[in-house]
Short mmCIF file of C-alpha atoms in Angstrom, two decimals:
data_model
loop_
_atom_site.label_atom_id
_atom_site.label_comp_id
_atom_site.label_asym_id
_atom_site.label_seq_id
_atom_site.Cartn_x
_atom_site.Cartn_y
_atom_site.Cartn_z
CA MET A 1 84.31 108.63 77.35
CA GLU A 2 87.77 107.11 77.84
CA SER A 3 88.58 105.31 81.10
CA ILE A 4 91.41 107.77 81.80
CA GLU A 5 88.96 110.68 81.70
CA ILE A 6 86.64 108.89 84.10
CA GLY A 7 89.61 108.29 86.40
CA LEU A 8 90.49 112.00 86.41
CA TRP A 9 86.91 113.11 87.07
CA VAL A 10 86.46 110.66 89.93
CA SER A 11 89.84 111.59 91.44
CA GLY A 12 88.76 115.23 91.37
CA PHE A 13 85.50 114.20 93.08
CA LEU A 14 87.52 112.44 95.78
CA LEU A 15 89.67 115.50 96.44
CA LEU A 16 86.52 117.62 96.70
CA LEU A 17 85.04 115.27 99.29
CA VAL A 18 88.25 115.38 101.33
CA LEU A 19 88.44 119.18 101.17
CA LEU A 20 84.81 119.36 102.31
CA GLY A 21 85.79 117.46 105.44
CA MET A 22 84.70 113.89 104.75
CA ARG A 23 86.89 111.21 106.32
CA VAL A 24 89.40 109.77 103.86
CA ALA A 25 88.17 106.20 104.35
CA PHE A 26 84.58 107.02 103.45
CA ALA A 27 85.46 109.53 100.73
CA ALA A 28 87.74 107.01 99.02
CA ALA A 29 85.19 104.18 99.29
CA MET A 30 82.42 106.38 97.88
CA ALA A 31 84.58 107.72 95.05
CA GLY A 32 85.83 104.23 94.23
CA LEU A 33 82.31 102.76 94.10
CA VAL A 34 81.00 105.65 91.98
CA GLY A 35 83.98 105.26 89.67
CA LEU A 36 83.44 101.51 89.27
CA VAL A 37 79.77 102.03 88.43
CA TRP A 38 80.74 104.69 85.90
CA ILE A 39 83.44 102.47 84.33
CA PHE A 40 81.11 99.48 83.89
CA TRP A 41 78.14 101.55 82.69
CA ASN A 42 80.46 103.25 80.20
CA LYS A 43 81.33 99.79 78.84
CA PHE A 44 77.59 99.12 78.42
CA GLY A 45 77.25 102.30 76.33
CA TYR A 46 75.25 104.08 79.05
CA ASP A 47 72.26 101.86 78.30
CA PRO A 48 69.62 102.73 80.98
CA SER A 49 68.38 99.15 81.06
CA ARG A 50 71.85 97.93 82.06
CA PHE A 51 72.54 100.51 84.78
CA LEU A 52 71.50 98.12 87.57
CA LYS A 53 73.78 95.47 86.09
CA ALA A 54 76.68 97.95 86.19
CA VAL A 55 75.85 98.74 89.83
CA THR A 56 75.72 95.03 90.69
CA ILE A 57 79.11 94.34 89.12
CA ALA A 58 80.63 97.40 90.80
CA VAL A 59 79.29 96.40 94.23
CA LYS A 60 80.61 92.84 93.84
CA THR A 61 84.00 94.12 92.70
CA ALA A 62 84.22 96.56 95.61
CA GLY A 63 82.98 93.97 98.08
CA GLN A 64 85.81 91.59 97.29
CA VAL A 65 88.47 94.14 98.15
CA PRO A 66 88.38 94.39 101.98
CA HIS A 67 88.85 90.69 102.70
CA SER A 68 91.13 89.79 99.78
CA LYS A 69 93.59 92.61 100.50
CA VAL A 70 93.39 92.97 104.27
CA ALA A 71 93.59 89.24 105.01
CA SER A 72 97.34 89.63 104.67
CA GLN A 73 99.60 88.20 107.32
CA ALA A 74 101.83 91.24 107.09
CA LEU A 75 99.01 93.52 108.25
CA SER A 76 98.81 91.62 111.54
CA LEU A 77 101.99 93.50 112.41
CA ILE A 78 100.04 96.73 112.85
CA PRO A 79 98.01 95.86 115.99
CA THR A 80 100.97 94.07 117.61
CA PHE A 81 103.28 97.04 117.05
CA ILE A 82 100.69 99.45 118.45
CA LEU A 83 100.06 97.19 121.45
CA ILE A 84 103.81 97.11 122.22
CA GLY A 85 103.78 100.90 122.55
CA TYR A 86 100.82 101.06 124.92
CA LEU A 87 102.11 98.19 127.08
CA ALA A 88 105.56 99.83 127.22
CA TYR A 89 103.88 102.97 128.59
CA TYR A 90 102.11 101.05 131.35
CA ALA A 91 105.33 99.16 132.11
CA GLY A 92 106.95 102.51 132.92
CA LEU A 93 109.49 102.22 130.14
CA THR A 94 108.73 105.71 128.82
CA LYS A 95 109.58 107.38 132.12
CA ALA A 96 112.73 105.28 132.40
CA LEU A 97 113.81 106.29 128.90
CA PHE A 98 113.20 109.98 129.55
CA GLU A 99 115.05 109.86 132.86
CA ALA A 100 118.04 108.12 131.28
CA ALA A 101 118.16 110.60 128.40
CA LYS A 102 117.87 113.52 130.82
CA ARG A 103 120.79 112.32 132.94
CA TRP A 104 123.06 111.65 129.96
CA VAL A 105 122.40 114.64 127.67
CA GLY A 106 120.57 117.12 129.91
CA TRP A 107 123.82 119.10 130.39
CA LEU A 108 123.75 120.21 126.75
CA PRO A 109 122.26 123.58 125.78
CA GLY A 110 118.58 122.78 125.38
CA GLY A 111 119.35 119.48 127.13
CA LEU A 112 115.83 118.60 128.29
CA ALA A 113 114.45 119.13 124.79
CA VAL A 114 117.26 117.00 123.33
CA SER A 115 116.49 114.37 125.99
CA THR A 116 112.85 114.40 124.90
CA VAL A 117 113.78 113.83 121.27
CA PHE A 118 116.12 110.94 122.10
CA ALA A 119 113.58 109.42 124.48
CA THR A 120 110.84 109.60 121.83
CA ALA A 121 113.23 107.94 119.38
CA GLY A 122 113.82 105.15 121.89
CA PHE A 123 110.11 104.74 122.55
CA ALA A 124 109.48 104.78 118.78
CA ALA A 125 111.59 101.62 118.61
CA VAL A 126 108.83 99.76 120.47
CA SER A 127 105.80 101.76 119.31
CA GLY A 128 104.36 101.75 115.83
CA ALA A 129 102.17 104.82 116.32
CA SER A 130 103.26 108.46 116.21
CA VAL A 131 100.04 109.58 117.86
CA ALA A 132 100.64 107.32 120.87
CA THR A 133 104.24 108.55 121.19
CA ALA A 134 103.17 112.20 121.14
CA ALA A 135 100.40 111.61 123.68
CA VAL A 136 102.68 109.75 126.10
CA PHE A 137 105.48 112.33 126.08
CA ALA A 138 103.09 115.25 126.28
CA ARG A 139 102.29 113.93 129.77
CA ILE A 140 105.89 113.14 130.76
CA ALA A 141 108.24 115.63 129.09
CA ILE A 142 106.32 118.91 128.84
CA PRO A 143 105.92 119.36 132.64
CA GLU A 144 109.65 118.73 133.10
CA MET A 145 110.57 121.33 130.49
CA LEU A 146 108.17 123.90 131.92
CA LYS A 147 109.70 123.47 135.40
CA VAL A 148 113.11 124.68 134.22
CA GLY A 149 111.76 127.59 132.20
CA TYR A 150 111.16 126.39 128.64
CA ASP A 151 108.67 128.31 126.55
CA LYS A 152 105.49 126.21 126.61
CA ARG A 153 105.01 126.47 122.85
CA PHE A 154 108.49 125.21 122.09
CA ALA A 155 108.14 122.41 124.67
CA ALA A 156 104.94 121.29 122.93
CA GLY A 157 106.62 121.54 119.54
CA VAL A 158 109.49 119.30 120.66
CA VAL A 159 107.05 116.58 121.74
CA ALA A 160 104.93 116.85 118.58
CA ALA A 161 107.99 116.68 116.32
CA GLY A 162 109.66 113.93 118.36
CA GLY A 163 106.50 111.86 118.13
CA THR A 164 106.79 111.72 114.35
CA LEU A 165 109.90 109.54 114.66
CA ALA A 166 107.62 106.55 115.32
CA SER A 167 106.59 106.71 111.67
CA LEU A 168 110.12 105.88 110.53
CA ILE A 169 111.83 103.94 113.32
CA PRO A 170 110.65 100.30 113.32
CA PRO A 171 108.26 98.94 114.33
CA SER A 172 106.39 101.34 112.05
CA ALA A 173 102.78 100.84 110.98
CA ILE A 174 103.19 103.20 108.02
CA LEU A 175 106.23 101.31 106.69
CA VAL A 176 104.22 98.08 106.87
CA ILE A 177 101.37 99.69 104.93
CA TYR A 178 103.80 101.01 102.30
CA ALA A 179 105.38 97.55 101.91
CA ILE A 180 101.98 95.94 101.36
CA ILE A 181 100.78 98.53 98.85
CA VAL A 182 103.90 98.33 96.68
CA GLU A 183 104.40 94.59 97.32
CA GLN A 184 107.91 94.87 98.73
CA ASP A 185 109.68 92.96 101.50
CA VAL A 186 108.37 94.15 104.88
CA GLY A 187 111.49 93.06 106.74
CA LYS A 188 113.90 95.00 104.53
CA LEU A 189 111.76 98.13 104.72
CA LEU A 190 111.66 97.94 108.50
CA LEU A 191 115.43 97.52 108.59
CA ALA A 192 115.82 100.52 106.27
CA GLY A 193 114.00 102.76 108.76
CA PHE A 194 116.49 102.36 111.64
CA ILE A 195 119.37 104.54 110.45
CA PRO A 196 117.24 107.34 108.85
CA GLY A 197 115.12 107.41 112.02
CA ALA A 198 118.15 107.78 114.27
CA PHE A 199 119.59 110.30 111.79
CA SER A 200 116.39 112.38 112.03
CA ALA A 201 116.63 112.37 115.83
CA VAL A 202 120.23 113.61 115.66
CA ILE A 203 119.23 116.41 113.27
CA TYR A 204 116.43 117.44 115.64
CA GLY A 205 118.89 117.42 118.55
CA ALA A 206 121.41 119.52 116.62
CA LEU A 207 118.70 122.06 115.79
CA ILE A 208 117.73 122.37 119.46
CA VAL A 209 121.34 122.80 120.59
CA GLY A 210 121.89 125.44 117.89
CA LEU A 211 118.80 127.40 118.96
CA ALA A 212 119.83 127.22 122.61
CA LEU A 213 123.33 128.51 121.80
CA VAL A 214 121.96 131.46 119.83
CA LEU A 215 119.25 132.20 122.40
CA PRO A 216 120.78 131.47 125.85
CA LYS A 217 117.44 131.49 127.70
CA PHE A 218 115.81 129.34 125.06
CA GLY A 219 116.61 125.99 126.68
CA PRO A 220 118.53 126.03 129.98
CA PRO A 221 120.69 122.93 130.55
CA VAL A 222 120.08 120.52 133.43
CA ARG A 223 123.21 119.70 135.41
CA GLY A 224 124.12 118.02 138.68
CA PHE A 225 123.94 114.33 137.74
CA THR A 226 126.91 112.22 138.79
CA TRP A 227 128.33 109.40 136.66
CA LYS A 228 126.93 106.94 139.18
CA GLN A 229 123.42 108.36 138.67
CA ARG A 230 123.83 108.23 134.92
CA PHE A 231 124.84 104.58 134.86
CA ALA A 232 122.07 103.77 137.36
CA SER A 233 119.51 105.06 134.86
CA ILE A 234 120.46 102.50 132.20
CA PRO A 235 119.05 99.24 133.68
CA PRO A 236 115.43 100.51 133.97
CA ALA A 237 115.54 101.54 130.27
CA PHE A 238 117.34 98.39 129.10
CA PRO A 239 114.12 96.41 128.35
CA ILE A 240 113.49 98.76 125.43
CA PHE A 241 116.72 97.62 123.77
CA PHE A 242 115.89 93.99 124.53
CA VAL A 243 112.57 94.26 122.68
CA VAL A 244 114.27 96.01 119.75
CA LEU A 245 116.84 93.21 119.63
CA ILE A 246 114.08 90.59 119.45
CA ILE A 247 112.38 92.34 116.54
CA VAL A 248 115.67 92.89 114.67
CA LEU A 249 116.69 89.25 115.05
CA PHE A 250 113.37 88.13 113.61
CA ILE A 251 113.82 90.47 110.64
CA TYR A 252 117.54 90.04 110.05
CA ASN A 253 119.94 87.53 111.55
CA PRO A 254 123.28 89.34 112.05
CA PHE A 255 125.03 86.06 112.78
CA GLY A 256 124.49 84.79 109.24
CA GLY A 257 121.96 82.37 107.80
CA ASP A 258 118.21 82.75 107.64
CA ALA A 259 116.28 85.09 109.92
CA TRP A 260 114.89 83.49 113.06
CA GLY A 261 111.32 84.14 112.00
CA THR A 262 109.02 86.55 110.21
CA PRO A 263 108.42 90.19 111.19
CA THR A 264 104.91 89.15 112.26
CA GLU A 265 106.31 86.59 114.68
CA GLY A 266 108.84 89.12 115.94
CA GLY A 267 106.09 91.66 116.60
CA ALA A 268 103.97 89.11 118.46
CA LEU A 269 106.91 87.95 120.58
CA GLY A 270 107.87 91.57 121.28
CA ALA A 271 104.32 92.32 122.48
CA PHE A 272 104.41 89.25 124.74
CA VAL A 273 107.76 90.24 126.27
CA VAL A 274 106.57 93.82 126.96
CA PHE A 275 103.36 92.39 128.45
CA LEU A 276 105.42 90.29 130.89
CA MET A 277 107.48 93.37 131.80
CA ALA A 278 104.33 95.39 132.42
CA VAL A 279 102.85 92.69 134.64
CA TYR A 280 106.13 92.40 136.55
CA ARG A 281 106.13 96.16 137.11
CA GLY A 282 102.61 96.14 138.49
CA MET A 283 100.31 96.82 135.56
CA ARG A 284 96.70 96.61 136.73
CA TRP A 285 93.77 95.02 134.95
CA SER A 286 92.25 98.44 134.18
CA GLN A 287 95.50 99.55 132.54
CA PHE A 288 95.74 96.36 130.50
CA LYS A 289 92.16 96.85 129.37
CA ASP A 290 92.93 100.45 128.38
CA ALA A 291 95.95 99.29 126.37
CA LEU A 292 93.82 96.73 124.51
CA LEU A 293 91.03 99.23 123.86
CA GLU A 294 93.38 101.93 122.59
CA THR A 295 95.12 99.39 120.37
CA ALA A 296 91.78 98.22 119.00
CA LYS A 297 90.61 101.78 118.33
CA LEU A 298 93.76 102.81 116.49
CA SER A 299 93.97 99.51 114.57
CA ALA A 300 90.31 99.76 113.54
CA MET A 301 90.88 103.31 112.31
CA ILE A 302 93.89 102.24 110.23
CA PHE A 303 92.14 99.19 108.79
CA THR A 304 89.04 101.23 107.93
CA ILE A 305 91.19 103.67 105.97
CA ILE A 306 92.87 100.75 104.19
CA TRP A 307 89.50 99.16 103.29
CA GLY A 308 88.07 102.40 101.91
CA VAL A 309 91.15 103.41 99.96
CA LEU A 310 91.64 99.96 98.43
CA ILE A 311 88.20 100.22 96.82
CA TYR A 312 89.39 103.43 95.18
CA VAL A 313 92.64 101.72 94.21
CA ARG A 314 90.68 98.91 92.53
CA PHE A 315 88.85 101.57 90.49
CA LEU A 316 92.19 103.16 89.52
CA GLY A 317 93.25 99.83 88.10
CA PHE A 318 90.19 99.67 85.86
CA ALA A 319 90.72 103.30 84.80
CA ASP A 320 94.43 102.63 84.06
CA LEU A 321 95.35 105.92 85.71
CA PRO A 322 98.64 104.61 87.22
CA GLY A 323 99.88 103.53 83.78
CA ALA A 324 98.93 106.85 82.20
CA PHE A 325 100.65 108.79 84.98
CA SER A 326 103.82 106.68 84.62
CA ASP A 327 103.91 107.33 80.87
CA TRP A 328 103.50 111.06 81.46
CA ILE A 329 106.24 111.19 84.13
CA THR A 330 108.76 109.31 81.97
CA SER A 331 108.01 111.60 79.01
CA LEU A 332 109.00 114.78 80.88
CA HIS A 333 112.12 116.46 79.51
CA GLN A 334 113.83 117.15 82.83
CA PRO A 335 116.29 115.33 85.12
CA PRO A 336 114.68 112.41 87.02
CA MET A 337 115.92 113.85 90.32
CA MET A 338 114.01 117.07 89.65
CA THR A 339 110.85 115.06 89.05
CA LEU A 340 111.37 113.19 92.32
CA ILE A 341 111.82 116.45 94.25
CA LEU A 342 108.64 117.91 92.71
CA ILE A 343 106.71 114.78 93.74
CA LEU A 344 107.99 115.11 97.31
CA LEU A 345 106.99 118.79 97.34
CA ALA A 346 103.54 117.76 96.16
CA TYR A 347 103.37 115.39 99.16
CA ALA A 348 104.23 118.31 101.46
CA VAL A 349 101.30 120.32 100.08
CA LEU A 350 98.89 117.38 100.06
CA GLY A 351 99.80 116.56 103.66
CA MET A 352 98.39 119.90 104.76
CA PHE A 353 94.91 118.60 103.99
CA MET A 354 95.08 114.84 104.56
CA ASP A 355 96.28 112.45 107.26
CA ALA A 356 99.53 110.60 106.58
CA ILE A 357 98.16 107.08 106.10
CA GLY A 358 95.30 108.18 103.87
CA MET A 359 97.63 110.32 101.78
CA LEU A 360 100.03 107.45 101.12
CA LEU A 361 97.27 104.95 100.42
CA LEU A 362 95.64 107.27 97.90
CA THR A 363 98.76 108.37 96.06
CA LEU A 364 101.13 105.40 96.04
CA PRO A 365 99.14 103.27 93.54
CA VAL A 366 99.73 106.07 91.03
CA VAL A 367 103.05 107.60 92.13
CA TYR A 368 105.02 104.43 92.91
CA PRO A 369 104.80 102.91 89.39
CA ALA A 370 105.85 106.29 87.99
CA ILE A 371 108.95 106.47 90.21
CA MET A 372 109.92 102.91 89.34
CA ALA A 373 109.46 103.63 85.62
CA LEU A 374 111.54 106.80 86.03
CA ASN A 375 114.36 104.75 87.56
CA GLY A 376 114.21 102.21 84.72
CA GLY A 377 111.71 99.62 85.91
CA GLU A 378 111.23 97.07 88.70
CA MET A 379 114.11 94.85 87.57
CA VAL A 380 116.63 97.46 86.45
CA SER A 381 120.23 97.08 87.61
CA ALA A 382 122.05 99.84 89.47
CA ALA A 383 124.32 100.50 86.47
CA ASP A 384 121.39 101.12 84.11
CA SER A 385 119.16 103.07 86.51
CA ALA A 386 118.43 106.79 86.71
CA PHE A 387 118.98 107.07 90.47
CA GLY A 388 122.01 104.78 90.65
CA MET A 389 120.28 101.89 92.41
CA SER A 390 118.49 98.68 91.44
CA GLY A 391 114.71 98.41 91.25
CA PRO A 392 114.25 96.77 94.70
CA MET A 393 116.64 99.24 96.34
CA CYS A 394 114.84 102.16 94.69
CA ALA A 395 111.54 100.88 96.11
CA ILE A 396 113.05 100.88 99.62
CA TRP A 397 114.70 104.29 99.21
CA PHE A 398 111.53 105.91 97.87
CA GLY A 399 109.53 104.28 100.68
CA ILE A 400 111.70 105.89 103.35
CA LEU A 401 111.44 109.26 101.58
CA VAL A 402 107.65 109.21 101.38
CA VAL A 403 107.32 107.99 104.98
CA LYS A 404 109.60 110.85 106.04
CA MET A 405 107.24 113.17 104.13
CA ALA A 406 104.36 111.55 106.03
CA GLU A 407 106.21 112.46 109.26
CA PHE A 408 106.46 116.02 108.00
CA CYS A 409 102.71 116.06 107.40
CA LEU A 410 102.00 115.03 111.01
CA ILE A 411 103.11 118.49 112.19
CA THR A 412 102.03 120.75 109.30
CA PRO A 413 98.93 122.93 109.69
CA PRO A 414 96.01 122.72 109.46
CA ILE A 415 95.70 118.91 109.77
CA GLY A 416 98.92 118.05 111.68
CA LEU A 417 97.56 115.25 113.84
CA ASN A 418 100.40 115.18 116.38
CA CYS A 419 99.82 118.85 117.16
CA PHE A 420 96.15 118.21 117.87
CA VAL A 421 97.07 115.25 120.10
CA VAL A 422 99.53 117.30 122.18
CA ALA A 423 97.00 120.12 122.54
CA GLY A 424 94.35 117.60 123.56
CA VAL A 425 96.54 116.12 126.29
CA ARG A 426 97.61 119.56 127.59
CA PRO A 427 94.56 121.81 128.23
CA ASP A 428 96.90 124.77 128.90
CA LEU A 429 98.02 124.68 125.25
CA SER A 430 96.05 125.64 122.17
CA VAL A 431 96.56 124.00 118.80
CA GLN A 432 97.96 127.31 117.56
CA ASP A 433 100.58 127.23 120.34
CA VAL A 434 101.73 123.78 119.26
CA PHE A 435 101.90 124.74 115.57
CA ARG A 436 104.03 127.77 116.47
CA GLY A 437 106.34 125.68 118.62
CA VAL A 438 106.87 123.06 115.93
CA THR A 439 107.86 125.56 113.22
CA PRO A 440 111.68 125.23 113.64
CA PHE A 441 111.44 121.49 113.01
CA PHE A 442 110.26 122.11 109.46
CA VAL A 443 113.82 123.23 108.71
CA ALA A 444 115.26 120.10 110.33
CA ASP A 445 112.95 117.85 108.31
CA ALA A 446 113.86 119.64 105.08
CA VAL A 447 117.58 119.14 105.84
CA THR A 448 117.03 115.46 106.66
CA ILE A 449 115.08 114.78 103.45
CA GLY A 450 117.73 116.59 101.41
CA LEU A 451 120.51 114.47 102.93
CA LEU A 452 118.57 111.23 102.40
CA ILE A 453 118.19 112.16 98.73
CA ALA A 454 121.84 113.19 98.34
CA PHE A 455 123.23 110.16 100.22
CA PRO A 456 120.96 107.14 99.58
CA TRP A 457 123.40 104.82 101.39
CA ILE A 458 122.03 106.21 104.68
CA VAL A 459 118.82 104.35 103.82
CA LEU A 460 120.17 101.39 101.87
CA TRP A 461 123.22 100.24 103.82
CA LEU A 462 121.38 98.15 106.42
CA PRO A 463 118.85 96.45 104.09
CA SER A 464 121.67 95.66 101.65
CA LEU A 465 123.17 93.40 104.31
CA ALA A 466 119.99 91.33 104.72
#
């Protein structure tokens, strides 16, 4: 049997395990190990006496993966980014952000919902986890919206959708994972997420205002704040911008010359600064311990997924499935842009059954080489490319698109993790309520993705300056 056929059979086995409910990390590790055994035993001609040898080689090959791949300095960004978010919550920065947003844009139709979206975007700039963002604002924003008469389902949907912005706005754990998988510059990818993330927040806000204008009772505005009260709300929220500035300066020096440090150093310094703010604002030992424990739990979950999936990725390399898929994609007789759109639609479907990180880890080793081949290769110039951009710029652009699709998957039924988190924090809401409330934001995400495809400069302008 050819290696490609083994790759297809094992990939089908993996999908079956996932559909049956097995965790992605364990399903991928099991499928990868089975596939490696099959590959090596196939090379031995299925000789029964050499089966144990095939198993031994497969186990050694799989065993080398977790340390060799995860002992990457770039991955140390993940726990520091997550810790920043939890410490910012205990420092009271989330409440300060929401209060500032409410005073400045609450007068708009649907103003409290718009305030929630902008506040989640601001919190996303210091939190690398969408789940944490959704959980925090489910406690802060939903009660405020219910007080002024918002439908509880829509209020929950605003928080669940707003929480997804943490996937795109740096510091973003998913962007770091993407950069490591495809071996691209972490700093440039993080820079590329700023404008599309802010753009997504604006699209969400415009959708809310439009709904409130069409349905007057949909989102009553909040008025009565004086200019003095508005300006007074800025200083308590200012530390958020200070932390963002630190991280940006360590990724990209706007004053010219080399960056001041690495993204890893920026993340560590950002965590330290937020820690000092939290202590200054009265964080207790129990709260600090909770922040560390939650960071450890979420980091361990992410790293476990990475370990398991990388074993499967190692098997894919032996099966040469990525190369075969790239050849097939480039042989299609249709416009490259159509192929890209079909791949993104496939992500939308796949995201209904898998979590965002697992989905990207499983698919990128196959899909990314195909997209790069479709554009003309890793080193193609913009003039000779299919999408009108060089190889490195295409890698960044595609990364933002797939991470935006990962955001989309965080609110799609039946797996939408953010919806489950919001329902878990709010006992008065069912998961079905949250899924109903988040439905309008599917349209906003579709519009955002379409504009990012049509106008790549939205993604590429900032990293092109670095």
